[in-house]
Short mmCIF file of C-alpha atoms (C1' of nucleotides) in Angstrom, two decimals:
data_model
loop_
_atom_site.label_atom_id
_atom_site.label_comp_id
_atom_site.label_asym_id
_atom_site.label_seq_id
_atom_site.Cartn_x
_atom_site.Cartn_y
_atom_site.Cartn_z
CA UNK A 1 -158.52 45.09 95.81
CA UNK A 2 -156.65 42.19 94.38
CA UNK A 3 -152.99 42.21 93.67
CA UNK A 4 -153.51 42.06 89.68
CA UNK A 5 -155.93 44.72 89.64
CA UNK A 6 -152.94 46.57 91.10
CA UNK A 7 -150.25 45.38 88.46
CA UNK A 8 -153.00 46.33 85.53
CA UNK A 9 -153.40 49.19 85.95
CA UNK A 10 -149.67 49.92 86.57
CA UNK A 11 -148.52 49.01 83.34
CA UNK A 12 -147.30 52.30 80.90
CA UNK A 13 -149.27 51.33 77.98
CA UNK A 14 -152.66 50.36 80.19
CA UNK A 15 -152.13 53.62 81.80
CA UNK A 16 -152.57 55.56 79.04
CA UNK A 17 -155.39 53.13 77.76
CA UNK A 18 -157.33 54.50 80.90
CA UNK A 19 -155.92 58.07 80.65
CA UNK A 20 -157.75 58.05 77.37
CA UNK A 21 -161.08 55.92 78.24
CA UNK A 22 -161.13 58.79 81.76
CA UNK A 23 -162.32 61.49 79.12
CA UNK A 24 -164.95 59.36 77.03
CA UNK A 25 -166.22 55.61 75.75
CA UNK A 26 -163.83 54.82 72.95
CA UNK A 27 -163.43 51.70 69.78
CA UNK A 28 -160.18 49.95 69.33
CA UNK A 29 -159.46 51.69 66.41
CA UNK A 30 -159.74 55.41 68.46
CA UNK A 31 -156.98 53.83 71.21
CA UNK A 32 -154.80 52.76 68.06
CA UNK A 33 -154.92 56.21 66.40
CA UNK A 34 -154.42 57.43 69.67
CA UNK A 35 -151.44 55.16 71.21
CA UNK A 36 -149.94 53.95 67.62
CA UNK A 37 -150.27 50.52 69.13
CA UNK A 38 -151.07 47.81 66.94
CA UNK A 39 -154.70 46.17 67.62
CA UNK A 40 -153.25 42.75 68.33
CA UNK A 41 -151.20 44.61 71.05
CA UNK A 42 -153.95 46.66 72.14
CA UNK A 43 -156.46 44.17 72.41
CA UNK A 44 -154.11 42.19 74.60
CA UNK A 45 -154.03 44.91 77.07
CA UNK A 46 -157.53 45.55 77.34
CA UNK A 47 -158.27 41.65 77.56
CA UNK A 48 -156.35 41.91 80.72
CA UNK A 49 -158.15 45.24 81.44
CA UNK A 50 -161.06 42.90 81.70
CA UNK A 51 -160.32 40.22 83.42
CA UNK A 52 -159.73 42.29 86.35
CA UNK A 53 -162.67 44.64 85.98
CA UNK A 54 -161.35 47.17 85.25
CA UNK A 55 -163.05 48.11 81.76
CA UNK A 56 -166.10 46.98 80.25
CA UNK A 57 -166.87 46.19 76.46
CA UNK A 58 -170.02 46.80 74.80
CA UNK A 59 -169.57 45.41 71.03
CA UNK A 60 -171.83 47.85 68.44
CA UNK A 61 -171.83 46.35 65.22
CA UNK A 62 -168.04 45.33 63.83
CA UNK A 63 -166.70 47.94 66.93
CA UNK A 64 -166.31 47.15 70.56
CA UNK A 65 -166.79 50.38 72.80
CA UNK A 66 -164.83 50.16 75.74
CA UNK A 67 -165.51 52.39 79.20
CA UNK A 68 -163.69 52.45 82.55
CA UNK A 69 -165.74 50.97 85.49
CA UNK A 70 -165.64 54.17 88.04
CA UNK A 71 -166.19 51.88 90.90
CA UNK A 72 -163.08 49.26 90.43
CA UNK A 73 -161.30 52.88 90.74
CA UNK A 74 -162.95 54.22 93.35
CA UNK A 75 -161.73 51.29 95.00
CA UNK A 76 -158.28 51.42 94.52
CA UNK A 77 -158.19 54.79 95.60
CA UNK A 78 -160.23 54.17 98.92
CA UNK A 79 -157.30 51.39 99.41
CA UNK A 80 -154.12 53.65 98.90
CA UNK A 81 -156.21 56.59 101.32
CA UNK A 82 -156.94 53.83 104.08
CA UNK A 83 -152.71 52.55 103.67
CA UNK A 84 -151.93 56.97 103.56
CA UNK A 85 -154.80 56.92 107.01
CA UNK A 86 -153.01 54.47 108.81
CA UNK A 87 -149.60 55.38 107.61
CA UNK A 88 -150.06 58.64 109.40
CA UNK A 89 -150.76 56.79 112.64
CA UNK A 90 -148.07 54.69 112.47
CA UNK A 91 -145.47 57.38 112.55
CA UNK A 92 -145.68 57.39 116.11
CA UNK A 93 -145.22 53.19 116.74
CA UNK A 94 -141.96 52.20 116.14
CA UNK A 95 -141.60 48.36 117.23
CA UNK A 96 -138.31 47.65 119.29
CA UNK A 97 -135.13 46.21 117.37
CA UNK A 98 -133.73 44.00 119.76
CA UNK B 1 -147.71 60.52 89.84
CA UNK B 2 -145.05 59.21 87.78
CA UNK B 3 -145.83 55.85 86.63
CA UNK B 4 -143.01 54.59 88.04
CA UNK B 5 -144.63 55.24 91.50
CA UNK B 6 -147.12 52.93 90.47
CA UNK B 7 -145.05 50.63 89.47
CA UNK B 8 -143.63 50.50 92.20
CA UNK B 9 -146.61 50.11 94.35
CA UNK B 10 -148.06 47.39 92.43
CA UNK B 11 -145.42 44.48 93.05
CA UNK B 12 -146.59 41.78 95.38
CA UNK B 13 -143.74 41.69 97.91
CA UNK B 14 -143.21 45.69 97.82
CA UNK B 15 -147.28 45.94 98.52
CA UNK B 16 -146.92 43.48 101.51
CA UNK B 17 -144.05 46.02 102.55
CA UNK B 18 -145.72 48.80 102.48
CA UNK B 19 -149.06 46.96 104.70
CA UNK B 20 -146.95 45.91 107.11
CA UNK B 21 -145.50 49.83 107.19
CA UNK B 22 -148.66 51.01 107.53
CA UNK B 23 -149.25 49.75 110.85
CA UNK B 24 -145.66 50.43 112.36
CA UNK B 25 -142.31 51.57 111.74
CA UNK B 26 -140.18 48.62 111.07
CA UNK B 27 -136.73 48.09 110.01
CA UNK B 28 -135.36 45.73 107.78
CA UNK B 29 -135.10 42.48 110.06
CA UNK B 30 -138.55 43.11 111.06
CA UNK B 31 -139.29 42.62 107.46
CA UNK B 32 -137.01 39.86 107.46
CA UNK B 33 -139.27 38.14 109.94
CA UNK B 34 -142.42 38.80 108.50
CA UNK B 35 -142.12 38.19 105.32
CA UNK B 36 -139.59 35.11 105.09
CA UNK B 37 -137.60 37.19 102.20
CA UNK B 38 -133.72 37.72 102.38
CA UNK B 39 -132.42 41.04 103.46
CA UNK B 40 -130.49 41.88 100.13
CA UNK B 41 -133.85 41.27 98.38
CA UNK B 42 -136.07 43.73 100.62
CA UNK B 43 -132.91 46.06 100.87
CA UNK B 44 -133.37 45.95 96.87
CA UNK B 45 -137.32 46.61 97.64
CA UNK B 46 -136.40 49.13 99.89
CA UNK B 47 -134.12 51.44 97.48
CA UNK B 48 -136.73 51.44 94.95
CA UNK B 49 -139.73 52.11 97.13
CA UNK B 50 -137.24 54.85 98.61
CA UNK B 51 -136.22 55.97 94.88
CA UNK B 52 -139.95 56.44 94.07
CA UNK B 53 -140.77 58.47 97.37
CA UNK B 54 -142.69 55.83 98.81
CA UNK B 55 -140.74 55.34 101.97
CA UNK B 56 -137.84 56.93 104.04
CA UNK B 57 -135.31 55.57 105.64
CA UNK B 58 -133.74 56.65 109.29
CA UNK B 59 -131.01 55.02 110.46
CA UNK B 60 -130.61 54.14 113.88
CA UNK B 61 -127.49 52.80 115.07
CA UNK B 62 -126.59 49.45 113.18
CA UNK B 63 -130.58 49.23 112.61
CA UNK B 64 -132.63 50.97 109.64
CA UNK B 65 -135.93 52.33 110.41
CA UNK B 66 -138.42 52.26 106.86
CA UNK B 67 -141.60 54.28 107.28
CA UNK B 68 -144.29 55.17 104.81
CA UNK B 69 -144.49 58.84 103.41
CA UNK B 70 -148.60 59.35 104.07
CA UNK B 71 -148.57 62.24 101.38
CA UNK B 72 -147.27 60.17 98.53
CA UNK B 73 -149.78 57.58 99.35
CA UNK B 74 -152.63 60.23 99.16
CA UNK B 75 -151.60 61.82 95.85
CA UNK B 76 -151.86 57.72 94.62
CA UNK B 77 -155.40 58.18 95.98
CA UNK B 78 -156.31 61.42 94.16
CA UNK B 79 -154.90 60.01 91.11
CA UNK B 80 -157.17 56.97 91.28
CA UNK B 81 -160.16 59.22 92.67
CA UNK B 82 -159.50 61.90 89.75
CA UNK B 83 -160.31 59.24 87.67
CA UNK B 84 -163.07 57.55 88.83
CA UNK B 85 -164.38 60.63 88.82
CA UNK B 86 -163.71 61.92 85.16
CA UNK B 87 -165.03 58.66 84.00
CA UNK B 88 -167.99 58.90 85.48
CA UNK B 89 -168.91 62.25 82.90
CA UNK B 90 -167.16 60.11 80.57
CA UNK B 91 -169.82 57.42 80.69
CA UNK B 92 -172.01 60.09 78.48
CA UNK B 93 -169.63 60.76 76.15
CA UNK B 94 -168.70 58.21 72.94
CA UNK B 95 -167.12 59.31 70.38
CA UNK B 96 -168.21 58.41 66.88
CA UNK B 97 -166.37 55.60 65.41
CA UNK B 98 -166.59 56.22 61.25
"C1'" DG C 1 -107.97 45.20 117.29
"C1'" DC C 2 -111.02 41.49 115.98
"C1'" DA C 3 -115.38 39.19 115.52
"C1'" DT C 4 -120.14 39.83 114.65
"C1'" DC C 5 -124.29 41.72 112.97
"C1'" DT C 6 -127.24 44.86 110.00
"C1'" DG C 7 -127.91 46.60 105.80
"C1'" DA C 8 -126.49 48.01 101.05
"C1'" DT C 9 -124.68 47.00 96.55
"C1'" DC C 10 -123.70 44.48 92.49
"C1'" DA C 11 -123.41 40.76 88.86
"C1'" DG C 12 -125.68 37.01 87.06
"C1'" DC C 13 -129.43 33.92 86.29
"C1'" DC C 14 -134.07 33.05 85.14
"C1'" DG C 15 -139.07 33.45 84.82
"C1'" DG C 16 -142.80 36.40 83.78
"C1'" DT C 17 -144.71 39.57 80.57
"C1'" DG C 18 -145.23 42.68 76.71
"C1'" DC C 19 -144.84 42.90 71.57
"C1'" DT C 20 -145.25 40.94 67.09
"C1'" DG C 21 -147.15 38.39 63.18
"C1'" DA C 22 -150.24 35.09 61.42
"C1'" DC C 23 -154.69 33.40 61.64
"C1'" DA C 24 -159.69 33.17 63.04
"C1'" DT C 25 -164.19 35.48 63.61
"C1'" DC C 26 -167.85 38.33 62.86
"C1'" DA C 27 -170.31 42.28 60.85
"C1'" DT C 28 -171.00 45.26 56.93
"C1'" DC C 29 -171.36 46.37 52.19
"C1'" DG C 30 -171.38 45.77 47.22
"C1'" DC D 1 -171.82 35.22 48.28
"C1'" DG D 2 -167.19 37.40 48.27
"C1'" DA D 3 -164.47 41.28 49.88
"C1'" DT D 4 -163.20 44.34 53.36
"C1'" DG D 5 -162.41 45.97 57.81
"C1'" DA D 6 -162.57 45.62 63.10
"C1'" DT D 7 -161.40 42.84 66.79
"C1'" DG D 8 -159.87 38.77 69.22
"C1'" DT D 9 -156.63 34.81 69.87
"C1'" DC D 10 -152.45 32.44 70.07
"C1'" DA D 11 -147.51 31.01 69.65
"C1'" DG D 12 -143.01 32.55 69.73
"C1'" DC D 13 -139.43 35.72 70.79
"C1'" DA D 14 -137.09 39.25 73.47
"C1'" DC D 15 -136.47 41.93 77.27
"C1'" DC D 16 -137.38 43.69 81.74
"C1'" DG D 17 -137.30 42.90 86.49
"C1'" DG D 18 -137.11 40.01 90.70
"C1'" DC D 19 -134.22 36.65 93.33
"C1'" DT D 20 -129.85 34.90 94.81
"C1'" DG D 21 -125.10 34.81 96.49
"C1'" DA D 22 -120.93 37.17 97.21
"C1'" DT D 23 -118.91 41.14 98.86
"C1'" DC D 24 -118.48 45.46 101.36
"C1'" DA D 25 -119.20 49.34 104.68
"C1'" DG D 26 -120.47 50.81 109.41
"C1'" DA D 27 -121.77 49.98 114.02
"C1'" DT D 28 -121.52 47.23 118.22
"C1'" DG D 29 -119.37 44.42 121.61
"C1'" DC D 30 -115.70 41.36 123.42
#
DNA sequence: GCATCTGATCAGCCGGTGCTGACATCATCG
DNA sequence: CGATGATGTCAGCACCGGCTGATCAGATGC
């Protein structure tokens, strides 16, 4: 659960790239007809995308199929329900001001 | 699940925030102490992680109490889950390229 | 009332980050 | 091989967003 894992996927435009890779394995050039991003800009995001494991590429022939990794989000959302877990027990621990 | 939630989630200082809320009820010169920060920068922290519905506040007297708000932090968890599990199906699914 | 303390707000600065455009690379096809 | 098209890389610019410092509003205590 690092931090940048975090701040990748939090990003409008990377959002969307995994919106769209959630409902099947997809090329650059489906996310650009898709987003109207250019593939310079596109290919930025989903370099970053990578480098936290989030996505995975898989080059076939001049395309690159990309795909989400299930378990990178698996883990995020085991870390928000463990913070939502505790949260709930912390309602009743309230540390003294002064 | 507006993005903007996320966004919120996924800065460094709010995230160490919202840990050290998820063991206790704090207010802000707890955080003061535990995180070295200045109180007009966690009080700027603070309004957006309120803003987003990440937090509440309760005031107490000259003192501010911050506490998490477990429910928003479990829809964050569906979100990621709901995905996870949508690209798992996904996995079987590529859509042609030319 | 006056001093003090907590916390909020705002303007301004500044660094990180996303977008663009040009170029490089590699595969495919004629 | 030469052309085309898909993707990746990088430098440069612009803008968003976090940090700071000053100021202010309430609450507390002398």
């Amino acid at each position: 659960m690092t931090d940048e894992l975090l701040r990748a996927l939090a990003d409008p435009m990377r959002t969307r790239i995994v919106e769209l890779l959630a409902g099947e394995q997809l090329c650059v050039c489906h996310l650009v007809a898709e987003t109207g991003a250019t593939s310079s800009n596109l290919s930025n995001h989903l370099r970053l995308l990578r480098s936290v494991g989030a996505v995975e590429a898989e080059p076939a022939g001049r395309y690159t199929y990309y795909r989400l990794r299930p378990e990178v989000l698996d883990a995020v959302s085991a870390h928000y329900a463990a913070l939502a877990s505790r949260s709930r027990l912390a309602s009743a621990v309230k540390r003294p001001c002064a």
